Amino acid sequence: MSTSSTSSVIGASVTRVDGRLKVTGAARYAVDHPIENVAYGYGVSSTIANGKITQIDTSAAERMPGVLAILHHGNTDPLFRTAGPLQPNSRPSESRPPFEDDVVYYYGQFVALVVANTFEQAQDAAFHVKVTYDEKKPLVHLDDVPAPAGPPVKNYTRGKADEAFESAPVKIDETYITPVETHNPMEMHGTIAVWNGDKVTLYETSQGVMNHQGVMSEMLGVPLDRVQVISPFCGSGFGGKLFPWPHSLLAAMAARRLDRPVKVSVPRALMFTTVGHRPLTRQRVRLGATPDGKLTAIIHDVLNHTSHTDDIMENCTEPTPLLYSCPNVAAAQRLVKLNVGTPTPMRGPGACPGLFALESALDELAVKMKIDPLDLRLRNYAEIDESEGHPFSSKHLREAYQAGAERFGWSKRTPGIGSMRKGDEILGWGVGTATWSAGRGAAEVRVRLMADGTARASSATQDIGTGTYTVFAQVVSDKTGIPVERIEVVLGDSSLPPGPTSGGSTATASVLPAISAASTAAIEALLKASVRADQSPFKGADPATLAMTAGRVHVKEKSPETGIPFEQILKMSRLAALEGNGKSVPSHEAHKVTAQSFGAHFVEVAWDPGIARLRVSRVLSVFDVGRVINQKTARNQILGAVVMGIGMGMFEETIYDPRNGKPINNNFADYIVSTNADIPELDCIFLDYPDSAMGEYGARGIGEIGLTGVAPAMAMATYHATGVRVRELPIRIEKLMQRGMA
Ligand code: MOS
């Protein structure tokens, strides 16, 4: 109480504090850091997807101008493997270190690295390295490989789902497919590695500088304190930058060999092969229901591909046991191995494709039973987390549905296919439930109060574009009353106090308690100094009688104006700064509550059958994500996710050539992401109920949930408009033409 000011900065629309740096170009991408004497590494990528390297002929390339070295498995010592799940901050994206042996597992795998004085020299020479292979037939589609035998890698059951389904009076049994999607952040992957004696510094674009540091330490065989990872800005990641990829190791390996800084960039085309993707999923959903639309059985069987080097499960069944009330649920996941690079989480992993299947099936049930799709969801509303038998810590999904329905005008929806017209267009309306678990991890933060009247907060987490810098400044401002513009936030450096990975929508919830505690500790140190300095008006007082408000130290009982600015205390004490440290601890399941976020997307599509044009014409999203710390950056997260969701619904799909496993649409002409022209007016409402399970500020994560539920709402709306049920994303107009053009 004595050290908190309940300012209005929490929950305000605070403009991002790094915004100016970004719009002026002062915020650097990883490979734009100006490093003296840097050499350029360019990867030679395999042109087969399955087989062995028989020869690497570097003779022509070595004679080319500026070439310094050509590294490959035949002339480098193998790197180490990581401890992986055996120790924290130890997860690479690919468990196999690059150049470990002569085996090729996927098209685009690095088989050599050319290092030269300039980028152009390296690139040119890379195309003159002749690699010959012993090629085997690549297996790149689910149909290429037999269905997996043996037990599932994940299996959830409650009740007797098979029996309940068999005896259900109403049944749905359909299969849904979501394609491979590729992360395409603005900033492509890239690393600059600089060795200084036995210490290496890596300039990275990373969602987790601590994990990156840990992995590099293990795989390079260098103690942790001799690896520093710096990623002050990140041109977004969407999950693709959670864990290190091979190019980072290659940069470090080459720089060590040459004793010279080396930069390795991943060009856009290789963004489709060597740095992960959301895997393809094939999901069979069986629903059983009573004649009044009450679910009696949910059976969700998921298959996703992974690579030959790693077992990555796309956790589609994560929301299945808890989203709806149902006594009998079975959910199983299986993997098949294909000759593609290792998949990795992509924004809303698991839940996004999983909810496409589950929500689509629910809509099919609604259509079959002639029940309004929103009404069907309300009839099966889960009051508690039935998978755990726990209450939810804070769930307001019913209000989200109702607020959304009211604002959207849902009651005007007429159920008949093609029954809602507007000029030449047929409108379709769909609703999709969104959900995401609310996690919270460990974090440490340092806050310094400075003699120049500023404050500085630091932690080895990072801002991947979501607004983490700004949230830090808001909390320090809330606690100290120092204005946001006088608070410097330092992130993205593994040498700072340990911070969390920006993943799973957990970063904000993880750092908030640590920022709060560090601010409080810094204020306590300041108040102690206030009673010791000779010229201080508080000399000899009990620090417990003092407070810091609006950046001023004052007697608690009196108003802040009666006190003095905090920097005067520091000056009187001849101290440059006083600091406090704070920690967050992970949330524990022992609480017997489930912290989960919810939301609903209301989507309108407009189908013009005359010209076969489908577009999304309106989206309203209502979210229950705990307390919103920053209205502006939170809204930005949800609207951005809806833009990405429209891409998932209508455009995004990575297509592999069956002959060689090459992604044939590995560029922005052929891999379509949403552009402004595809995006209608978007709106978003936050219910803003603080969740006490998330601590003092009551905030749950917000980065990923906005993408969940968009694509199924689009498929539902498309069915409503056209009568064509698209069960395989993306919804292309070709899939609508048989019916829609008739
Ligand atoms: Mo998220 S897919 O954990 O960046």
Short mmCIF file of C-alpha atoms in Angstrom, two decimals, residues 354-727:
data_model
loop_
_atom_site.label_atom_id
_atom_site.label_comp_id
_atom_site.label_asym_id
_atom_site.label_seq_id
_atom_site.Cartn_x
_atom_site.Cartn_y
_atom_site.Cartn_z
CA GLY A 354 -7.87 -28.14 -33.51
CA LEU A 355 -10.69 -25.64 -33.24
CA PHE A 356 -11.09 -25.54 -37.01
CA ALA A 357 -12.13 -29.18 -36.76
CA LEU A 358 -14.11 -29.08 -33.51
CA GLU A 359 -15.97 -25.84 -34.25
CA SER A 360 -16.70 -26.90 -37.82
CA ALA A 361 -18.13 -30.20 -36.59
CA LEU A 362 -20.28 -28.36 -34.09
CA ASP A 363 -21.65 -26.21 -36.90
CA GLU A 364 -22.42 -29.31 -38.93
CA LEU A 365 -24.35 -30.59 -35.93
CA ALA A 366 -26.21 -27.28 -35.66
CA VAL A 367 -27.17 -27.44 -39.34
CA LYS A 368 -28.25 -31.06 -39.08
CA MET A 369 -30.41 -30.31 -36.03
CA LYS A 370 -31.65 -26.94 -37.29
CA ILE A 371 -30.37 -25.23 -34.15
CA ASP A 372 -28.79 -21.80 -34.27
CA PRO A 373 -25.00 -22.34 -34.00
CA LEU A 374 -24.66 -19.85 -31.17
CA ASP A 375 -27.57 -21.43 -29.33
CA LEU A 376 -25.95 -24.86 -29.70
CA ARG A 377 -22.81 -23.52 -28.02
CA LEU A 378 -24.84 -22.08 -25.17
CA ARG A 379 -26.69 -25.38 -24.70
CA ASN A 380 -23.33 -27.07 -24.22
CA TYR A 381 -21.67 -24.34 -22.19
CA ALA A 382 -18.97 -25.69 -19.84
CA GLU A 383 -19.51 -24.12 -16.42
CA ILE A 384 -16.38 -25.80 -15.07
CA ASP A 385 -13.29 -27.40 -16.59
CA GLU A 386 -14.72 -30.90 -16.90
CA SER A 387 -11.33 -32.32 -17.89
CA GLU A 388 -9.99 -31.52 -14.43
CA GLY A 389 -13.20 -31.26 -12.45
CA HIS A 390 -12.00 -27.79 -11.41
CA PRO A 391 -13.68 -24.43 -11.72
CA PHE A 392 -12.23 -21.94 -14.15
CA SER A 393 -10.44 -19.13 -12.36
CA SER A 394 -12.48 -16.59 -14.32
CA LYS A 395 -14.69 -17.44 -17.29
CA HIS A 396 -17.03 -15.02 -19.02
CA LEU A 397 -17.53 -16.72 -22.36
CA ARG A 398 -21.32 -16.57 -22.12
CA GLU A 399 -21.10 -12.81 -21.81
CA ALA A 400 -18.69 -12.73 -24.76
CA TYR A 401 -21.19 -14.65 -26.91
CA GLN A 402 -24.05 -12.42 -25.81
CA ALA A 403 -22.19 -9.11 -26.15
CA GLY A 404 -20.95 -10.18 -29.56
CA ALA A 405 -24.36 -11.34 -30.74
CA GLU A 406 -25.89 -8.05 -29.71
CA ARG A 407 -23.25 -5.83 -31.33
CA PHE A 408 -23.13 -7.98 -34.49
CA GLY A 409 -26.90 -8.20 -34.82
CA TRP A 410 -26.90 -12.00 -34.70
CA SER A 411 -30.66 -12.18 -34.06
CA LYS A 412 -31.20 -10.98 -37.65
CA ARG A 413 -29.48 -14.09 -39.02
CA THR A 414 -31.78 -16.21 -41.16
CA PRO A 415 -30.62 -19.82 -41.22
CA GLY A 416 -31.39 -20.70 -44.85
CA ILE A 417 -28.42 -21.13 -47.17
CA GLY A 418 -28.03 -18.07 -49.35
CA SER A 419 -30.95 -16.41 -47.59
CA MET A 420 -29.15 -13.20 -46.69
CA ARG A 421 -28.51 -10.96 -49.66
CA LYS A 422 -27.00 -7.55 -50.14
CA GLY A 423 -27.05 -6.38 -53.75
CA ASP A 424 -25.23 -8.94 -55.90
CA GLU A 425 -23.68 -10.54 -52.88
CA ILE A 426 -24.85 -13.33 -50.65
CA LEU A 427 -23.90 -12.87 -47.04
CA GLY A 428 -22.97 -15.67 -44.67
CA TRP A 429 -22.58 -15.40 -40.93
CA GLY A 430 -20.52 -17.64 -38.71
CA VAL A 431 -19.39 -17.70 -35.12
CA GLY A 432 -16.24 -19.29 -33.74
CA THR A 433 -15.24 -19.91 -30.17
CA ALA A 434 -11.69 -18.89 -29.26
CA THR A 435 -9.74 -20.31 -26.36
CA TRP A 436 -6.19 -20.46 -25.06
CA SER A 437 -4.68 -21.57 -21.79
CA ALA A 438 -3.27 -18.93 -19.46
CA GLY A 439 0.24 -19.82 -18.37
CA ARG A 440 2.69 -18.04 -16.17
CA GLY A 441 6.39 -18.78 -15.79
CA ALA A 442 9.41 -17.60 -13.83
CA ALA A 443 10.98 -14.20 -14.40
CA GLU A 444 13.44 -11.85 -12.79
CA VAL A 445 13.44 -8.10 -13.26
CA ARG A 446 15.73 -5.31 -12.10
CA VAL A 447 14.43 -1.77 -11.62
CA ARG A 448 16.82 1.14 -11.08
CA LEU A 449 15.79 4.59 -9.94
CA MET A 450 18.32 7.03 -11.40
CA ALA A 451 19.68 10.35 -10.16
CA ASP A 452 18.64 12.02 -13.42
CA GLY A 453 14.98 11.41 -12.62
CA THR A 454 14.55 8.42 -14.90
CA ALA A 455 14.02 4.78 -14.13
CA ARG A 456 15.35 1.75 -15.91
CA ALA A 457 13.85 -1.72 -15.93
CA SER A 458 15.63 -4.73 -17.37
CA SER A 459 15.15 -8.44 -17.92
CA ALA A 460 16.39 -11.11 -20.32
CA THR A 461 13.04 -11.48 -21.98
CA GLN A 462 12.26 -9.75 -25.30
CA ASP A 463 9.60 -7.80 -27.12
CA ILE A 464 8.63 -9.66 -30.28
CA GLY A 465 6.34 -6.87 -31.43
CA THR A 466 3.63 -7.51 -28.89
CA GLY A 467 4.29 -4.54 -26.60
CA THR A 468 6.44 -6.03 -23.83
CA TYR A 469 8.62 -2.91 -23.62
CA THR A 470 5.52 -0.84 -23.06
CA VAL A 471 4.01 -3.14 -20.44
CA PHE A 472 7.26 -2.94 -18.45
CA ALA A 473 7.18 0.85 -18.53
CA GLN A 474 3.50 0.90 -17.53
CA VAL A 475 4.00 -1.24 -14.45
CA VAL A 476 7.07 0.70 -13.28
CA SER A 477 5.09 3.88 -13.84
CA ASP A 478 2.12 2.48 -11.96
CA LYS A 479 4.30 1.65 -8.97
CA THR A 480 6.52 4.75 -8.88
CA GLY A 481 4.45 7.42 -10.54
CA ILE A 482 7.35 8.17 -12.87
CA PRO A 483 5.87 8.94 -16.30
CA VAL A 484 6.22 6.24 -18.96
CA GLU A 485 8.40 8.48 -21.15
CA ARG A 486 11.02 8.72 -18.37
CA ILE A 487 11.29 4.94 -18.01
CA GLU A 488 13.89 3.13 -20.05
CA VAL A 489 13.26 -0.56 -20.60
CA VAL A 490 16.13 -2.84 -21.57
CA LEU A 491 15.27 -6.29 -22.91
CA GLY A 492 16.60 -8.81 -25.40
CA ASP A 493 20.00 -9.53 -23.88
CA SER A 494 20.78 -12.85 -22.21
CA SER A 495 23.14 -11.15 -19.75
CA LEU A 496 20.24 -9.38 -18.00
CA PRO A 497 18.32 -10.93 -15.08
CA PRO A 498 16.76 -14.18 -16.36
CA GLY A 499 13.49 -13.65 -18.22
CA PRO A 500 10.96 -15.84 -19.99
CA THR A 501 10.62 -16.93 -23.59
CA SER A 502 7.97 -14.94 -25.44
CA GLY A 503 5.86 -17.98 -26.16
CA GLY A 504 2.54 -19.54 -25.39
CA SER A 505 1.12 -16.08 -24.61
CA THR A 506 2.79 -16.25 -21.21
CA ALA A 507 5.36 -13.43 -21.26
CA THR A 508 3.21 -10.60 -19.92
CA ALA A 509 1.65 -12.66 -17.15
CA SER A 510 5.10 -13.98 -16.24
CA VAL A 511 6.87 -10.64 -15.98
CA LEU A 512 4.15 -8.54 -14.31
CA PRO A 513 4.71 -9.81 -10.73
CA ALA A 514 8.49 -9.48 -11.13
CA ILE A 515 8.27 -5.89 -12.39
CA SER A 516 5.93 -5.07 -9.54
CA ALA A 517 8.20 -6.66 -6.93
CA ALA A 518 11.34 -5.05 -8.37
CA SER A 519 9.67 -1.63 -8.40
CA THR A 520 8.57 -2.08 -4.80
CA ALA A 521 12.07 -3.15 -3.76
CA ALA A 522 13.61 -0.13 -5.50
CA ILE A 523 11.15 2.17 -3.74
CA GLU A 524 12.00 0.57 -0.39
CA ALA A 525 15.69 1.23 -1.00
CA LEU A 526 14.86 4.83 -1.90
CA LEU A 527 12.78 5.37 1.23
CA LYS A 528 15.61 4.01 3.37
CA ALA A 529 18.01 6.46 1.69
CA SER A 530 15.47 9.25 2.31
CA VAL A 531 15.88 8.96 6.07
CA ARG A 532 19.68 8.83 5.97
CA ALA A 533 20.83 11.67 3.72
CA ASP A 534 21.96 14.73 5.66
CA GLN A 535 19.98 17.33 3.71
CA SER A 536 16.89 15.16 3.41
CA PRO A 537 13.73 16.61 4.95
CA PHE A 538 12.96 13.06 6.10
CA LYS A 539 16.26 12.51 7.95
CA GLY A 540 15.77 10.34 11.00
CA ALA A 541 12.19 9.41 10.15
CA ASP A 542 10.94 5.83 10.02
CA PRO A 543 10.96 4.80 6.32
CA ALA A 544 7.66 3.04 6.95
CA THR A 545 6.03 6.47 7.40
CA LEU A 546 7.08 7.50 3.87
CA ALA A 547 5.73 6.72 0.42
CA MET A 548 6.59 7.32 -3.22
CA THR A 549 3.78 8.76 -5.29
CA ALA A 550 3.86 10.55 -8.64
CA GLY A 551 7.65 10.19 -8.64
CA ARG A 552 7.92 12.03 -5.30
CA VAL A 553 8.93 10.91 -1.82
CA HIS A 554 6.57 12.19 0.84
CA VAL A 555 5.13 11.51 4.27
CA LYS A 556 2.51 8.86 3.73
CA GLU A 557 -0.18 10.81 5.55
CA LYS A 558 0.42 13.93 3.50
CA SER A 559 -0.07 14.63 -0.19
CA PRO A 560 2.73 14.00 -2.73
CA GLU A 561 3.09 17.76 -3.32
CA THR A 562 4.46 18.13 0.21
CA GLY A 563 7.37 15.83 -0.65
CA ILE A 564 10.31 16.09 -3.04
CA PRO A 565 11.16 14.47 -6.40
CA PHE A 566 12.88 11.13 -5.90
CA GLU A 567 15.97 12.15 -7.83
CA GLN A 568 16.72 14.76 -5.16
CA ILE A 569 17.03 12.00 -2.58
CA LEU A 570 19.56 10.26 -4.82
CA LYS A 571 21.51 13.47 -5.33
CA MET A 572 21.51 14.23 -1.61
CA SER A 573 22.78 10.71 -1.03
CA ARG A 574 25.42 11.11 -3.77
CA LEU A 575 24.08 7.97 -5.40
CA ALA A 576 23.76 7.52 -9.16
CA ALA A 577 21.02 4.95 -8.72
CA LEU A 578 19.24 2.65 -6.33
CA GLU A 579 17.88 -0.63 -7.50
CA GLY A 580 15.48 -3.37 -6.59
CA ASN A 581 15.12 -6.88 -7.90
CA GLY A 582 11.93 -8.88 -8.21
CA LYS A 583 10.97 -12.42 -9.11
CA SER A 584 7.89 -14.13 -10.47
CA VAL A 585 7.30 -17.77 -9.71
CA PRO A 586 5.41 -20.09 -12.06
CA SER A 587 1.75 -20.59 -11.32
CA HIS A 588 1.06 -23.92 -9.69
CA GLU A 589 -1.62 -26.37 -10.66
CA ALA A 590 -2.16 -26.95 -6.96
CA HIS A 591 -4.54 -24.00 -7.06
CA LYS A 592 -7.28 -26.34 -8.29
CA VAL A 593 -8.50 -23.86 -10.82
CA THR A 594 -7.99 -23.71 -14.57
CA ALA A 595 -6.84 -20.34 -15.88
CA GLN A 596 -8.10 -20.16 -19.44
CA SER A 597 -8.97 -17.37 -21.83
CA PHE A 598 -12.01 -17.32 -24.06
CA GLY A 599 -13.53 -15.31 -26.83
CA ALA A 600 -15.86 -15.37 -29.80
CA HIS A 601 -15.44 -14.21 -33.38
CA PHE A 602 -18.49 -13.18 -35.38
CA VAL A 603 -17.65 -13.29 -39.07
CA GLU A 604 -19.55 -12.15 -42.12
CA VAL A 605 -18.48 -13.27 -45.58
CA ALA A 606 -19.80 -11.88 -48.83
CA TRP A 607 -20.02 -14.30 -51.76
CA ASP A 608 -20.57 -12.90 -55.21
CA PRO A 609 -21.51 -15.93 -57.34
CA GLY A 610 -21.46 -13.89 -60.56
CA ILE A 611 -17.72 -13.32 -60.38
CA ALA A 612 -16.86 -16.08 -57.91
CA ARG A 613 -15.54 -13.70 -55.31
CA LEU A 614 -15.48 -14.55 -51.64
CA ARG A 615 -14.34 -12.00 -49.14
CA VAL A 616 -14.64 -11.43 -45.44
CA SER A 617 -16.77 -8.33 -45.04
CA ARG A 618 -17.02 -7.92 -41.26
CA VAL A 619 -15.46 -9.38 -38.12
CA LEU A 620 -16.34 -8.66 -34.53
CA SER A 621 -14.28 -10.28 -31.78
CA VAL A 622 -15.18 -10.28 -28.11
CA PHE A 623 -12.54 -11.42 -25.65
CA ASP A 624 -12.32 -12.50 -22.04
CA VAL A 625 -8.56 -12.39 -21.40
CA GLY A 626 -8.42 -11.17 -17.82
CA ARG A 627 -7.45 -7.58 -17.17
CA VAL A 628 -6.23 -5.69 -20.20
CA ILE A 629 -2.98 -3.90 -19.34
CA ASN A 630 -2.81 -1.78 -22.49
CA GLN A 631 -5.92 -1.27 -24.60
CA LYS A 632 -3.95 -0.20 -27.64
CA THR A 633 -1.41 -3.02 -27.82
CA ALA A 634 -4.02 -5.58 -26.76
CA ARG A 635 -6.38 -4.51 -29.52
CA ASN A 636 -3.44 -4.59 -31.90
CA GLN A 637 -2.80 -8.22 -30.92
CA ILE A 638 -6.39 -9.30 -31.51
CA LEU A 639 -6.88 -7.41 -34.77
CA GLY A 640 -3.51 -8.65 -36.04
CA ALA A 641 -4.50 -12.19 -35.18
CA VAL A 642 -7.79 -11.81 -37.05
CA VAL A 643 -5.85 -10.62 -40.10
CA MET A 644 -3.72 -13.75 -39.79
CA GLY A 645 -6.85 -15.82 -39.22
CA ILE A 646 -8.33 -14.57 -42.48
CA GLY A 647 -5.09 -15.73 -44.11
CA MET A 648 -5.43 -19.13 -42.46
CA GLY A 649 -9.04 -19.32 -43.57
CA MET A 650 -8.65 -18.28 -47.18
CA PHE A 651 -5.04 -18.13 -48.35
CA GLU A 652 -2.19 -19.76 -46.53
CA GLU A 653 -0.95 -23.17 -47.64
CA THR A 654 2.56 -24.43 -48.24
CA ILE A 655 2.63 -26.89 -51.13
CA TYR A 656 5.42 -29.44 -51.53
CA ASP A 657 6.46 -30.81 -54.89
CA PRO A 658 6.02 -34.58 -54.64
CA ARG A 659 9.11 -35.16 -56.82
CA ASN A 660 11.70 -33.51 -54.58
CA GLY A 661 9.94 -32.10 -51.52
CA LYS A 662 10.52 -28.51 -52.56
CA PRO A 663 7.92 -26.01 -51.35
CA ILE A 664 6.85 -24.79 -54.76
CA ASN A 665 5.22 -21.62 -53.43
CA ASN A 666 8.22 -20.45 -51.40
CA ASN A 667 7.72 -16.75 -52.12
CA PHE A 668 5.19 -13.98 -51.56
CA ALA A 669 3.82 -14.18 -55.10
CA ASP A 670 2.63 -17.73 -54.58
CA TYR A 671 2.26 -18.12 -50.81
CA ILE A 672 -0.57 -15.73 -50.13
CA VAL A 673 -0.89 -13.89 -46.85
CA SER A 674 -3.63 -11.40 -46.06
CA THR A 675 -3.07 -7.91 -47.43
CA ASN A 676 -4.96 -4.72 -46.62
CA ALA A 677 -7.30 -5.31 -49.55
CA ASP A 678 -8.44 -8.58 -47.96
CA ILE A 679 -9.26 -7.06 -44.61
CA PRO A 680 -12.58 -5.42 -43.81
CA GLU A 681 -13.47 -3.25 -40.86
CA LEU A 682 -12.47 -5.20 -37.76
CA ASP A 683 -13.75 -4.57 -34.28
CA CYS A 684 -12.81 -5.97 -30.92
CA ILE A 685 -14.28 -5.74 -27.44
CA PHE A 686 -12.54 -6.74 -24.21
CA LEU A 687 -14.65 -7.78 -21.26
CA ASP A 688 -11.75 -6.87 -18.95
CA TYR A 689 -12.45 -8.99 -15.86
CA PRO A 690 -9.26 -9.28 -13.76
CA ASP A 691 -8.33 -12.92 -13.08
CA SER A 692 -7.12 -13.23 -9.49
CA ALA A 693 -5.39 -16.52 -10.32
CA MET A 694 -2.96 -14.45 -12.40
CA GLY A 695 -1.80 -12.33 -9.47
CA GLU A 696 -1.99 -8.66 -8.63
CA TYR A 697 -2.75 -7.41 -12.12
CA GLY A 698 -5.05 -10.25 -13.16
CA ALA A 699 -3.87 -10.33 -16.78
CA ARG A 700 -3.89 -13.44 -18.95
CA GLY A 701 -1.94 -13.70 -22.21
CA ILE A 702 -3.31 -12.24 -25.40
CA GLY A 703 -0.89 -12.95 -28.25
CA GLU A 704 -2.33 -16.13 -29.66
CA ILE A 705 -5.98 -16.52 -28.73
CA GLY A 706 -7.13 -14.04 -31.37
CA LEU A 707 -6.18 -16.45 -34.15
CA THR A 708 -8.16 -19.35 -32.71
CA GLY A 709 -11.73 -19.62 -33.93
CA VAL A 710 -11.39 -17.33 -36.96
CA ALA A 711 -11.02 -19.96 -39.68
CA PRO A 712 -13.93 -22.15 -38.49
CA ALA A 713 -16.18 -19.08 -38.26
CA MET A 714 -15.21 -18.29 -41.86
CA ALA A 715 -15.96 -21.84 -43.01
CA MET A 716 -19.30 -21.67 -41.21
CA ALA A 717 -20.14 -18.31 -42.79
CA THR A 718 -19.09 -19.64 -46.19
CA TYR A 719 -21.42 -22.61 -45.80
CA HIS A 720 -24.23 -20.28 -44.78
CA ALA A 721 -23.68 -18.21 -47.92
CA THR A 722 -22.92 -20.93 -50.46
CA GLY A 723 -24.07 -24.29 -49.12
CA VAL A 724 -20.56 -25.67 -49.63
CA ARG A 725 -18.96 -27.14 -46.54
CA VAL A 726 -15.21 -26.66 -46.83
CA ARG A 727 -13.49 -29.18 -44.58
#
